[in-house]
CSV table of N, CA, C and O in Angstrom, one decimal:
chain,number,residue,atom,x,y,z
Y,5,VAL,N,-15.8,-4.2,-3.7
Y,5,VAL,CA,-14.9,-3.1,-3.6
Y,5,VAL,C,-14.0,-3.0,-4.9
Y,5,VAL,O,-13.4,-3.9,-5.3
Y,6,GLN,N,-14.0,-1.8,-5.4
Y,6,GLN,CA,-13.1,-1.5,-6.6
Y,6,GLN,C,-12.0,-0.6,-6.1
Y,6,GLN,O,-12.3,0.4,-5.4
Y,7,LEU,N,-10.8,-0.9,-6.5
Y,7,LEU,CA,-9.6,-0.1,-6.1
Y,7,LEU,C,-8.9,0.4,-7.4
Y,7,LEU,O,-8.7,-0.3,-8.4
Y,8,GLN,N,-8.5,1.7,-7.4
Y,8,GLN,CA,-7.9,2.3,-8.5
Y,8,GLN,C,-6.6,3.0,-8.0
Y,8,GLN,O,-6.7,4.1,-7.3
Y,9,ALA,N,-5.5,2.5,-8.3
Y,9,ALA,CA,-4.2,3.1,-7.8
Y,9,ALA,C,-3.7,4.1,-8.8
Y,9,ALA,O,-3.9,3.9,-10.1
Y,10,SER,N,-3.0,5.1,-8.3
Y,10,SER,CA,-2.4,6.1,-9.2
Y,10,SER,C,-1.3,6.8,-8.5
Y,10,SER,O,-1.1,6.6,-7.3
Y,11,GLY,N,-0.5,7.6,-9.2
Y,11,GLY,CA,0.5,8.4,-8.6
Y,11,GLY,C,2.0,7.9,-8.9
Y,11,GLY,O,2.9,8.6,-8.5
Y,12,GLY,N,2.1,6.8,-9.6
Y,12,GLY,CA,3.5,6.3,-9.9
Y,12,GLY,C,4.2,7.2,-10.9
Y,12,GLY,O,3.6,8.1,-11.5
Y,13,GLY,N,5.5,7.0,-11.0
Y,13,GLY,CA,6.2,7.8,-12.0
Y,13,GLY,C,7.7,7.5,-11.9
Y,13,GLY,O,8.1,6.5,-11.2
Y,14,LEU,N,8.4,8.3,-12.7
Y,14,LEU,CA,9.9,8.1,-12.7
Y,14,LEU,C,10.5,9.3,-11.9
Y,14,LEU,O,10.2,10.4,-12.2
Y,15,VAL,N,11.3,8.9,-10.9
Y,15,VAL,CA,11.9,9.9,-10.0
Y,15,VAL,C,13.4,9.6,-9.8
Y,15,VAL,O,13.8,8.4,-10.1
Y,16,GLN,N,14.1,10.5,-9.2
Y,16,GLN,CA,15.5,10.2,-8.9
Y,16,GLN,C,15.7,9.8,-7.5
Y,16,GLN,O,14.8,10.1,-6.6
Y,17,ALA,N,16.7,9.1,-7.2
Y,17,ALA,CA,17.0,8.7,-5.8
Y,17,ALA,C,17.0,9.9,-4.9
Y,17,ALA,O,17.6,10.9,-5.2
Y,18,GLY,N,16.3,9.7,-3.7
Y,18,GLY,CA,16.2,10.8,-2.8
Y,18,GLY,C,15.0,11.6,-2.9
Y,18,GLY,O,14.6,12.4,-2.0
Y,19,ASP,N,14.3,11.5,-4.0
Y,19,ASP,CA,13.0,12.2,-4.3
Y,19,ASP,C,11.9,11.6,-3.5
Y,19,ASP,O,12.0,10.5,-2.9
Y,20,SER,N,10.7,12.2,-3.6
Y,20,SER,CA,9.5,11.8,-2.9
Y,20,SER,C,8.4,11.5,-4.0
Y,20,SER,O,8.4,12.1,-5.1
Y,21,LEU,N,7.5,10.7,-3.6
Y,21,LEU,CA,6.4,10.4,-4.5
Y,21,LEU,C,5.2,10.0,-3.6
Y,21,LEU,O,5.4,9.4,-2.5
Y,22,ARG,N,4.0,10.3,-4.0
Y,22,ARG,CA,2.8,10.0,-3.2
Y,22,ARG,C,1.8,9.2,-4.1
Y,22,ARG,O,1.4,9.6,-5.2
Y,23,LEU,N,1.5,8.0,-3.6
Y,23,LEU,CA,0.6,7.1,-4.3
Y,23,LEU,C,-0.8,7.2,-3.7
Y,23,LEU,O,-0.9,7.4,-2.5
Y,24,SER,N,-1.8,7.1,-4.5
Y,24,SER,CA,-3.2,7.1,-4.0
Y,24,SER,C,-3.9,5.9,-4.5
Y,24,SER,O,-3.6,5.3,-5.6
Y,25,CYS,N,-4.9,5.5,-3.8
Y,25,CYS,CA,-5.7,4.3,-4.1
Y,25,CYS,C,-7.2,4.7,-3.8
Y,25,CYS,O,-7.5,4.8,-2.6
Y,26,ALA,N,-8.0,5.0,-4.8
Y,26,ALA,CA,-9.4,5.3,-4.6
Y,26,ALA,C,-10.2,4.1,-4.5
Y,26,ALA,O,-10.1,3.2,-5.4
Y,27,ALA,N,-11.0,4.0,-3.5
Y,27,ALA,CA,-11.8,2.8,-3.2
Y,27,ALA,C,-13.3,3.2,-3.4
Y,27,ALA,O,-13.7,4.3,-3.0
Y,28,SER,N,-14.0,2.3,-4.0
Y,28,SER,CA,-15.5,2.5,-4.2
Y,28,SER,C,-16.2,1.2,-4.1
Y,28,SER,O,-15.6,0.1,-4.2
Y,29,GLY,N,-17.5,1.3,-3.8
Y,29,GLY,CA,-18.3,0.1,-3.8
Y,29,GLY,C,-18.9,-0.2,-2.4
Y,29,GLY,O,-20.0,-0.6,-2.3
Y,30,ARG,N,-18.1,-0.1,-1.4
Y,30,ARG,CA,-18.5,-0.4,0.0
Y,30,ARG,C,-17.8,0.4,1.0
Y,30,ARG,O,-16.7,0.8,0.8
Y,31,PRO,N,-18.4,0.6,2.1
Y,31,PRO,CA,-17.7,1.3,3.2
Y,31,PRO,C,-16.5,0.5,3.7
Y,31,PRO,O,-16.6,-0.7,3.7
Y,32,LEU,N,-15.5,1.2,4.1
Y,32,LEU,CA,-14.2,0.5,4.4
Y,32,LEU,C,-14.0,0.5,5.9
Y,32,LEU,O,-12.9,0.1,6.3
Y,33,SER,N,-14.9,0.8,6.7
Y,33,SER,CA,-14.7,1.0,8.1
Y,33,SER,C,-14.2,-0.3,8.8
Y,33,SER,O,-13.5,-0.2,9.8
Y,34,THR,N,-14.5,-1.5,8.3
Y,34,THR,CA,-14.1,-2.7,8.9
Y,34,THR,C,-12.9,-3.4,8.1
Y,34,THR,O,-12.5,-4.5,8.4
Y,35,TYR,N,-12.4,-2.7,7.1
Y,35,TYR,CA,-11.4,-3.2,6.3
Y,35,TYR,C,-10.0,-2.9,6.8
Y,35,TYR,O,-9.8,-1.9,7.4
Y,36,GLY,N,-9.1,-3.7,6.4
Y,36,GLY,CA,-7.7,-3.4,6.4
Y,36,GLY,C,-7.2,-3.2,5.0
Y,36,GLY,O,-7.7,-3.9,4.1
Y,37,MET,N,-6.3,-2.3,4.8
Y,37,MET,CA,-5.8,-2.0,3.5
Y,37,MET,C,-4.3,-2.0,3.5
Y,37,MET,O,-3.7,-1.7,4.6
Y,38,ALA,N,-3.7,-2.3,2.4
Y,38,ALA,CA,-2.3,-2.4,2.3
Y,38,ALA,C,-1.7,-2.0,1.0
Y,38,ALA,O,-2.4,-1.9,0.0
Y,39,TRP,N,-0.4,-1.7,1.0
Y,39,TRP,CA,0.3,-1.6,-0.3
Y,39,TRP,C,1.3,-2.7,-0.3
Y,39,TRP,O,2.0,-3.1,0.7
Y,40,PHE,N,1.4,-3.3,-1.5
Y,40,PHE,CA,2.4,-4.3,-1.8
Y,40,PHE,C,3.1,-3.9,-3.0
Y,40,PHE,O,2.7,-2.9,-3.7
Y,41,ARG,N,4.3,-4.4,-3.3
Y,41,ARG,CA,5.0,-4.1,-4.5
Y,41,ARG,C,5.7,-5.3,-5.1
Y,41,ARG,O,6.0,-6.3,-4.4
Y,42,GLN,N,5.9,-5.3,-6.4
Y,42,GLN,CA,6.6,-6.4,-7.1
Y,42,GLN,C,7.6,-5.8,-8.1
Y,42,GLN,O,7.2,-5.1,-9.0
Y,43,ALA,N,8.8,-6.2,-7.8
Y,43,ALA,CA,9.9,-5.8,-8.8
Y,43,ALA,C,10.1,-6.9,-9.8
Y,43,ALA,O,9.7,-8.1,-9.6
Y,44,PRO,N,10.6,-6.6,-11.0
Y,44,PRO,CA,10.9,-7.6,-12.0
Y,44,PRO,C,11.6,-8.8,-11.5
Y,44,PRO,O,12.7,-8.6,-10.9
Y,45,GLY,N,11.1,-10.0,-11.7
Y,45,GLY,CA,11.8,-11.2,-11.3
Y,45,GLY,C,11.7,-11.5,-9.8
Y,45,GLY,O,12.3,-12.5,-9.4
Y,46,LYS,N,10.9,-10.7,-9.1
Y,46,LYS,CA,10.8,-11.0,-7.7
Y,46,LYS,C,9.4,-11.2,-7.3
Y,46,LYS,O,8.4,-10.9,-8.0
Y,47,GLU,N,9.2,-11.8,-6.1
Y,47,GLU,CA,7.8,-12.0,-5.6
Y,47,GLU,C,7.2,-10.7,-5.1
Y,47,GLU,O,7.9,-9.8,-4.7
Y,48,ARG,N,5.9,-10.7,-5.0
Y,48,ARG,CA,5.2,-9.6,-4.5
Y,48,ARG,C,5.5,-9.5,-3.0
Y,48,ARG,O,5.5,-10.5,-2.3
Y,49,GLU,N,5.8,-8.3,-2.5
Y,49,GLU,CA,6.2,-8.2,-1.1
Y,49,GLU,C,5.4,-7.1,-0.4
Y,49,GLU,O,4.9,-6.1,-1.0
Y,50,PHE,N,5.2,-7.3,0.9
Y,50,PHE,CA,4.4,-6.3,1.7
Y,50,PHE,C,5.2,-5.0,1.9
Y,50,PHE,O,6.4,-5.1,2.1
Y,51,VAL,N,4.5,-3.9,1.8
Y,51,VAL,CA,5.1,-2.6,2.1
Y,51,VAL,C,4.6,-2.0,3.3
Y,51,VAL,O,5.3,-1.6,4.2
Y,52,ALA,N,3.3,-1.8,3.4
Y,52,ALA,CA,2.6,-1.2,4.6
Y,52,ALA,C,1.2,-1.5,4.6
Y,52,ALA,O,0.6,-1.8,3.6
Y,53,ALA,N,0.6,-1.5,5.8
Y,53,ALA,CA,-0.8,-1.8,6.0
Y,53,ALA,C,-1.4,-0.8,7.0
Y,53,ALA,O,-0.7,-0.3,7.9
Y,54,ILE,N,-2.7,-0.7,6.9
Y,54,ILE,CA,-3.4,0.2,7.9
Y,54,ILE,C,-4.8,-0.4,8.1
Y,54,ILE,O,-5.5,-0.9,7.2
Y,55,TYR,N,-5.2,-0.4,9.4
Y,55,TYR,CA,-6.6,-0.8,9.7
Y,55,TYR,C,-7.4,0.4,9.6
Y,55,TYR,O,-7.2,1.4,10.3
Y,56,TRP,N,-8.4,0.4,8.7
Y,56,TRP,CA,-9.2,1.6,8.3
Y,56,TRP,C,-9.9,2.2,9.6
Y,56,TRP,O,-9.9,3.4,9.7
Y,57,ASN,N,-10.4,1.4,10.4
Y,57,ASN,CA,-11.2,1.9,11.6
Y,57,ASN,C,-10.3,2.6,12.6
Y,57,ASN,O,-10.6,3.7,13.0
Y,58,SER,N,-9.2,2.0,13.0
Y,58,SER,CA,-8.4,2.6,14.0
Y,58,SER,C,-7.2,3.4,13.5
Y,58,SER,O,-6.7,4.2,14.3
Y,59,GLY,N,-6.8,3.2,12.3
Y,59,GLY,CA,-5.7,3.9,11.8
Y,59,GLY,C,-4.4,3.2,12.2
Y,59,GLY,O,-3.3,3.8,11.9
Y,60,ARG,N,-4.4,2.1,12.8
Y,60,ARG,CA,-3.2,1.4,13.2
Y,60,ARG,C,-2.4,1.0,12.0
Y,60,ARG,O,-3.0,0.4,11.0
Y,61,THR,N,-1.1,1.2,12.0
Y,61,THR,CA,-0.3,0.9,10.8
Y,61,THR,C,0.8,-0.1,11.1
Y,61,THR,O,1.2,-0.4,12.2
Y,62,ASN,N,1.3,-0.6,10.0
Y,62,ASN,CA,2.5,-1.6,10.1
Y,62,ASN,C,3.3,-1.4,8.8
Y,62,ASN,O,2.7,-1.2,7.7
Y,63,TYR,N,4.6,-1.5,9.0
Y,63,TYR,CA,5.5,-1.3,7.8
Y,63,TYR,C,6.5,-2.4,7.7
Y,63,TYR,O,7.0,-3.0,8.7
Y,64,ALA,N,6.9,-2.6,6.5
Y,64,ALA,CA,8.1,-3.5,6.2
Y,64,ALA,C,9.3,-2.8,6.7
Y,64,ALA,O,9.4,-1.5,6.6
Y,65,ASP,N,10.3,-3.5,7.2
Y,65,ASP,CA,11.5,-2.9,7.7
Y,65,ASP,C,12.2,-2.1,6.7
Y,65,ASP,O,12.8,-1.0,7.0
Y,66,SER,N,12.1,-2.5,5.4
Y,66,SER,CA,12.8,-1.8,4.3
Y,66,SER,C,12.3,-0.4,4.0
Y,66,SER,O,13.0,0.4,3.4
Y,67,VAL,N,11.1,-0.1,4.5
Y,67,VAL,CA,10.5,1.2,4.2
Y,67,VAL,C,10.2,2.0,5.5
Y,67,VAL,O,9.9,3.2,5.4
Y,68,LYS,N,10.4,1.4,6.6
Y,68,LYS,CA,10.1,2.1,7.9
Y,68,LYS,C,10.9,3.3,8.0
Y,68,LYS,O,12.1,3.4,7.8
Y,69,GLY,N,10.2,4.4,8.4
Y,69,GLY,CA,10.9,5.7,8.5
Y,69,GLY,C,11.0,6.5,7.2
Y,69,GLY,O,11.3,7.7,7.3
Y,70,ARG,N,10.7,5.9,6.1
Y,70,ARG,CA,10.7,6.6,4.8
Y,70,ARG,C,9.3,6.7,4.2
Y,70,ARG,O,9.0,7.7,3.6
Y,71,PHE,N,8.5,5.7,4.4
Y,71,PHE,CA,7.1,5.6,3.9
Y,71,PHE,C,6.1,5.9,5.0
Y,71,PHE,O,6.3,5.4,6.1
Y,72,THR,N,5.0,6.5,4.6
Y,72,THR,CA,3.9,6.6,5.5
Y,72,THR,C,2.6,6.3,4.8
Y,72,THR,O,2.2,6.8,3.8
Y,73,ILE,N,1.9,5.3,5.4
Y,73,ILE,CA,0.6,4.9,4.9
Y,73,ILE,C,-0.5,5.7,5.7
Y,73,ILE,O,-0.4,5.9,6.9
Y,74,SER,N,-1.6,6.1,5.0
Y,74,SER,CA,-2.6,6.9,5.6
Y,74,SER,C,-3.9,6.6,4.8
Y,74,SER,O,-3.9,6.1,3.7
Y,75,ARG,N,-5.0,7.0,5.5
Y,75,ARG,CA,-6.3,6.9,4.8
Y,75,ARG,C,-7.1,8.2,5.0
Y,75,ARG,O,-7.0,8.9,6.0
Y,76,ASP,N,-7.9,8.6,4.0
Y,76,ASP,CA,-8.7,9.8,4.0
Y,76,ASP,C,-10.1,9.3,4.0
Y,76,ASP,O,-10.7,8.8,3.0
Y,77,ASN,N,-10.8,9.3,5.2
Y,77,ASN,CA,-12.1,8.8,5.3
Y,77,ASN,C,-13.1,9.5,4.4
Y,77,ASN,O,-14.0,8.9,3.9
Y,78,ALA,N,-13.0,10.8,4.3
Y,78,ALA,CA,-13.9,11.6,3.5
Y,78,ALA,C,-13.9,11.2,2.1
Y,78,ALA,O,-14.9,11.2,1.4
Y,79,LYS,N,-12.7,11.0,1.6
Y,79,LYS,CA,-12.5,10.6,0.2
Y,79,LYS,C,-12.4,9.2,-0.1
Y,79,LYS,O,-12.4,8.7,-1.3
Y,80,ASN,N,-12.5,8.3,0.9
Y,80,ASN,CA,-12.4,6.9,0.8
Y,80,ASN,C,-11.1,6.5,0.0
Y,80,ASN,O,-11.2,5.7,-0.9
Y,81,THR,N,-10.0,7.1,0.4
Y,81,THR,CA,-8.8,7.0,-0.4
Y,81,THR,C,-7.7,6.5,0.6
Y,81,THR,O,-7.5,7.0,1.7
Y,82,LEU,N,-6.9,5.6,0.1
Y,82,LEU,CA,-5.7,5.1,0.7
Y,82,LEU,C,-4.5,5.8,0.1
Y,82,LEU,O,-4.5,6.0,-1.1
Y,83,GLU,N,-3.5,6.2,0.9
Y,83,GLU,CA,-2.3,6.9,0.3
Y,83,GLU,C,-1.1,6.3,0.9
Y,83,GLU,O,-1.0,5.7,1.9
Y,84,LEU,N,0.0,6.5,0.1
Y,84,LEU,CA,1.3,6.1,0.5
Y,84,LEU,C,2.3,7.2,0.2
Y,84,LEU,O,2.6,7.4,-1.0
Y,85,GLN,N,2.8,7.9,1.2
Y,85,GLN,CA,3.8,8.9,1.0
Y,85,GLN,C,5.2,8.2,1.1
Y,85,GLN,O,5.5,7.6,2.1
Y,86,MET,N,5.9,8.4,0.0
Y,86,MET,CA,7.2,7.7,-0.1
Y,86,MET,C,8.3,8.8,-0.2
Y,86,MET,O,8.3,9.6,-1.1
Y,87,ASN,N,9.2,8.9,0.8
Y,87,ASN,CA,10.3,9.8,0.9
Y,87,ASN,C,11.6,9.1,0.8
Y,87,ASN,O,11.7,7.9,1.0
Y,88,SER,N,12.6,9.9,0.4
Y,88,SER,CA,14.0,9.3,0.4
Y,88,SER,C,14.0,8.0,-0.5
Y,88,SER,O,14.6,7.0,0.0
Y,89,LEU,N,13.4,8.1,-1.6
Y,89,LEU,CA,13.3,6.9,-2.5
Y,89,LEU,C,14.7,6.4,-2.9
Y,89,LEU,O,15.6,7.2,-3.1
Y,90,LYS,N,14.8,5.1,-3.0
Y,90,LYS,CA,16.0,4.4,-3.4
Y,90,LYS,C,15.7,3.6,-4.7
Y,90,LYS,O,14.6,3.3,-5.0
Y,91,SER,N,16.8,3.2,-5.4
Y,91,SER,CA,16.6,2.5,-6.6
Y,91,SER,C,15.9,1.1,-6.3
Y,91,SER,O,15.2,0.6,-7.1
Y,92,GLU,N,16.2,0.6,-5.1
Y,92,GLU,CA,15.6,-0.7,-4.8
Y,92,GLU,C,14.1,-0.6,-4.5
Y,92,GLU,O,13.4,-1.6,-4.3
Y,93,ASP,N,13.5,0.6,-4.5
Y,93,ASP,CA,12.1,0.8,-4.3
Y,93,ASP,C,11.4,0.7,-5.7
Y,93,ASP,O,10.1,0.7,-5.7
Y,94,THR,N,12.1,0.6,-6.7
Y,94,THR,CA,11.5,0.4,-8.0
Y,94,THR,C,10.7,-0.9,-8.1
Y,94,THR,O,11.2,-2.0,-7.8
Y,95,ALA,N,9.4,-0.7,-8.5
Y,95,ALA,CA,8.5,-1.8,-8.5
Y,95,ALA,C,7.2,-1.3,-9.0
Y,95,ALA,O,6.9,-0.1,-9.1
Y,96,VAL,N,6.3,-2.3,-9.3
Y,96,VAL,CA,4.9,-2.0,-9.5
Y,96,VAL,C,4.2,-2.1,-8.1
Y,96,VAL,O,4.4,-3.1,-7.4
Y,97,TYR,N,3.5,-1.0,-7.7
Y,97,TYR,CA,2.9,-0.9,-6.4
Y,97,TYR,C,1.4,-1.2,-6.5
Y,97,TYR,O,0.7,-0.6,-7.4
Y,98,TYR,N,0.9,-2.1,-5.7
Y,98,TYR,CA,-0.5,-2.4,-5.7
Y,98,TYR,C,-1.1,-2.1,-4.3
Y,98,TYR,O,-0.5,-2.3,-3.3
Y,99,CYS,N,-2.3,-1.6,-4.4
Y,99,CYS,CA,-3.1,-1.4,-3.2
Y,99,CYS,C,-4.1,-2.6,-3.1
Y,99,CYS,O,-4.5,-3.2,-4.1
Y,100,ALA,N,-4.4,-3.0,-1.9
Y,100,ALA,CA,-5.2,-4.2,-1.6
Y,100,ALA,C,-6.1,-3.9,-0.4
Y,100,ALA,O,-5.8,-3.2,0.5
Y,101,ALA,N,-7.2,-4.6,-0.4
Y,101,ALA,CA,-8.2,-4.5,0.7
Y,101,ALA,C,-8.6,-5.9,1.2
Y,101,ALA,O,-8.9,-6.8,0.5
Y,102,ASP,N,-8.7,-6.0,2.6
Y,102,ASP,CA,-9.1,-7.2,3.2
Y,102,ASP,C,-10.3,-6.9,4.1
Y,102,ASP,O,-10.2,-6.2,5.1
Y,103,PRO,N,-11.5,-7.5,3.7
Y,103,PRO,CA,-12.7,-7.2,4.5
Y,103,PRO,C,-12.7,-7.9,5.9
Y,103,PRO,O,-13.5,-7.6,6.8
Y,104,ASN,N,-11.8,-8.8,6.1
Y,104,ASN,CA,-11.7,-9.6,7.3
Y,104,ASN,C,-10.3,-9.4,8.0
Y,104,ASN,O,-9.6,-10.3,8.3
Y,105,PHE,N,-10.0,-8.1,8.2
Y,105,PHE,CA,-8.7,-7.8,8.5
Y,105,PHE,C,-8.3,-8.4,9.9
Y,105,PHE,O,-9.0,-8.4,10.8
Y,106,SER,N,-7.0,-8.9,9.9
Y,106,SER,CA,-6.4,-9.4,11.1
Y,106,SER,C,-5.0,-8.9,11.2
Y,106,SER,O,-4.2,-9.1,10.2
Y,107,ILE,N,-4.7,-8.3,12.3
Y,107,ILE,CA,-3.3,-7.7,12.5
Y,107,ILE,C,-2.3,-8.8,12.3
Y,107,ILE,O,-1.2,-8.6,11.8
Y,108,ALA,N,-2.7,-10.0,12.8
Y,108,ALA,CA,-1.7,-11.1,12.7
Y,108,ALA,C,-1.3,-11.5,11.3
Y,108,ALA,O,-0.2,-12.1,11.1
Y,109,PHE,N,-2.2,-11.3,10.4
Y,109,PHE,CA,-1.9,-11.7,9.0
Y,109,PHE,C,-1.8,-10.6,8.0
Y,109,PHE,O,-1.9,-10.8,6.8
Y,110,MET,N,-1.6,-9.3,8.5
Y,110,MET,CA,-1.7,-8.2,7.6
Y,110,MET,C,-0.6,-8.2,6.5
Y,110,MET,O,-0.7,-7.5,5.5
Y,111,ARG,N,0.4,-9.0,6.7
Y,111,ARG,CA,1.5,-8.9,5.8
Y,111,ARG,C,1.4,-10.0,4.7
Y,111,ARG,O,2.2,-10.1,3.8
Y,112,LEU,N,0.4,-10.8,4.8
Y,112,LEU,CA,0.2,-11.9,3.8
Y,112,LEU,C,-0.7,-11.5,2.6
Y,112,LEU,O,-1.9,-11.1,2.8
Y,113,SER,N,-0.2,-11.5,1.4
Y,113,SER,CA,-0.9,-11.0,0.3
Y,113,SER,C,-2.1,-11.9,0.0
Y,113,SER,O,-3.2,-11.4,-0.5
Y,114,SER,N,-2.1,-13.2,0.4
Y,114,SER,CA,-3.2,-14.1,0.2
Y,114,SER,C,-4.4,-13.7,1.0
Y,114,SER,O,-5.5,-14.1,0.7
Y,115,ARG,N,-4.3,-12.9,2.0
Y,115,ARG,CA,-5.4,-12.5,2.8
Y,115,ARG,C,-6.3,-11.4,2.2
Y,115,ARG,O,-7.4,-11.2,2.5
Y,116,TYR,N,-5.7,-10.7,1.2
Y,116,TYR,CA,-6.4,-9.6,0.6
Y,116,TYR,C,-7.2,-10.0,-0.6
Y,116,TYR,O,-6.8,-10.6,-1.5
Y,117,GLN,N,-8.5,-9.6,-0.5
Y,117,GLN,CA,-9.5,-10.1,-1.5
Y,117,GLN,C,-9.6,-9.2,-2.7
Y,117,GLN,O,-9.9,-9.6,-3.8
Y,118,TYR,N,-9.3,-7.9,-2.5
Y,118,TYR,CA,-9.5,-6.9,-3.5
Y,118,TYR,C,-8.1,-6.3,-3.8
Y,118,TYR,O,-7.4,-5.9,-2.9
Y,119,TRP,N,-7.9,-6.1,-5.1
Y,119,TRP,CA,-6.6,-5.5,-5.6
Y,119,TRP,C,-6.8,-4.4,-6.6
Y,119,TRP,O,-7.7,-4.6,-7.5
Y,120,GLY,N,-6.0,-3.4,-6.5
Y,120,GLY,CA,-6.0,-2.4,-7.6
Y,120,GLY,C,-5.1,-2.9,-8.7
Y,120,GLY,O,-4.5,-4.0,-8.6
Y,121,GLN,N,-5.0,-2.1,-9.8
Y,121,GLN,CA,-4.4,-2.6,-11.0
Y,121,GLN,C,-2.8,-2.4,-11.0
Y,121,GLN,O,-2.2,-2.9,-11.8
Y,122,GLY,N,-2.3,-1.7,-10.0
Y,122,GLY,CA,-0.9,-1.4,-9.9
Y,122,GLY,C,-0.5,-0.1,-10.6
Y,122,GLY,O,-1.1,0.3,-11.6
Y,123,THR,N,0.6,0.5,-10.0
Y,123,THR,CA,1.1,1.7,-10.6
Y,123,THR,C,2.6,1.6,-10.5
Y,123,THR,O,3.2,1.2,-9.5
Y,124,GLN,N,3.3,1.9,-11.6
Y,124,GLN,CA,4.8,1.7,-11.7
Y,124,GLN,C,5.5,2.9,-11.0
Y,124,GLN,O,5.2,4.1,-11.3
Y,125,VAL,N,6.5,2.5,-10.2
Y,125,VAL,CA,7.4,3.5,-9.6
Y,125,VAL,C,8.8,3.1,-10.0
Y,125,VAL,O,9.2,2.0,-9.8
Y,126,THR,N,9.5,4.0,-10.6
Y,126,THR,CA,10.8,3.8,-11.1
Y,126,THR,C,11.7,4.8,-10.4
Y,126,THR,O,11.5,6.0,-10.6
Y,127,VAL,N,12.7,4.4,-9.7
Y,127,VAL,CA,13.7,5.3,-9.1
Y,127,VAL,C,15.0,5.1,-9.7
Y,127,VAL,O,15.6,4.0,-9.7
Y,128,SER,N,15.5,6.2,-10.3
Y,128,SER,CA,16.8,6.1,-11.0
Y,128,SER,C,17.9,6.6,-10.0
Y,128,SER,O,17.7,7.5,-9.2
Y,129,SER,N,19.0,5.9,-10.1
Y,129,SER,CA,20.2,6.3,-9.2
Y,129,SER,C,21.1,7.2,-9.8
Y,129,SER,O,21.1,7.5,-11.0
C-alpha cells in the first residue's frame, strides 16, 4: 500500500483545513487507517482513526469535536477535516494504514505498517 498525504498549509487560528491521503496498491476494506501528527521536539501522537470497513472512528481528546476523519470508498482516499484550528495543532501530519486493524490498538503508531510522507500544518495565533 502506498500512501500520499496532501492538503497541509499555513492558516490562522480558528480557520479550517482539510487533509487528504490517497491510497493505492491494495483494497482497503480490511484496513484501519489513522492520522498521526508530530510537532517539533515532541513524539508522534495519535489524532484519529477509522476502520475502513465499518467506518467506526476514534479521536484523541485534544481534537474531539473539531476534527472529523472519513474515507471515500470510491476514491480510496482518507480525509481529515480540521475545524477551529489552534496553534497547538501545528505539526507534520501523517496518514497510516494497518492491515491487521484492532480497535484495542488503534492509537499505537507501532501497529501501522504503511505511512505517508507527511504534510505540514502550521496554525498562526
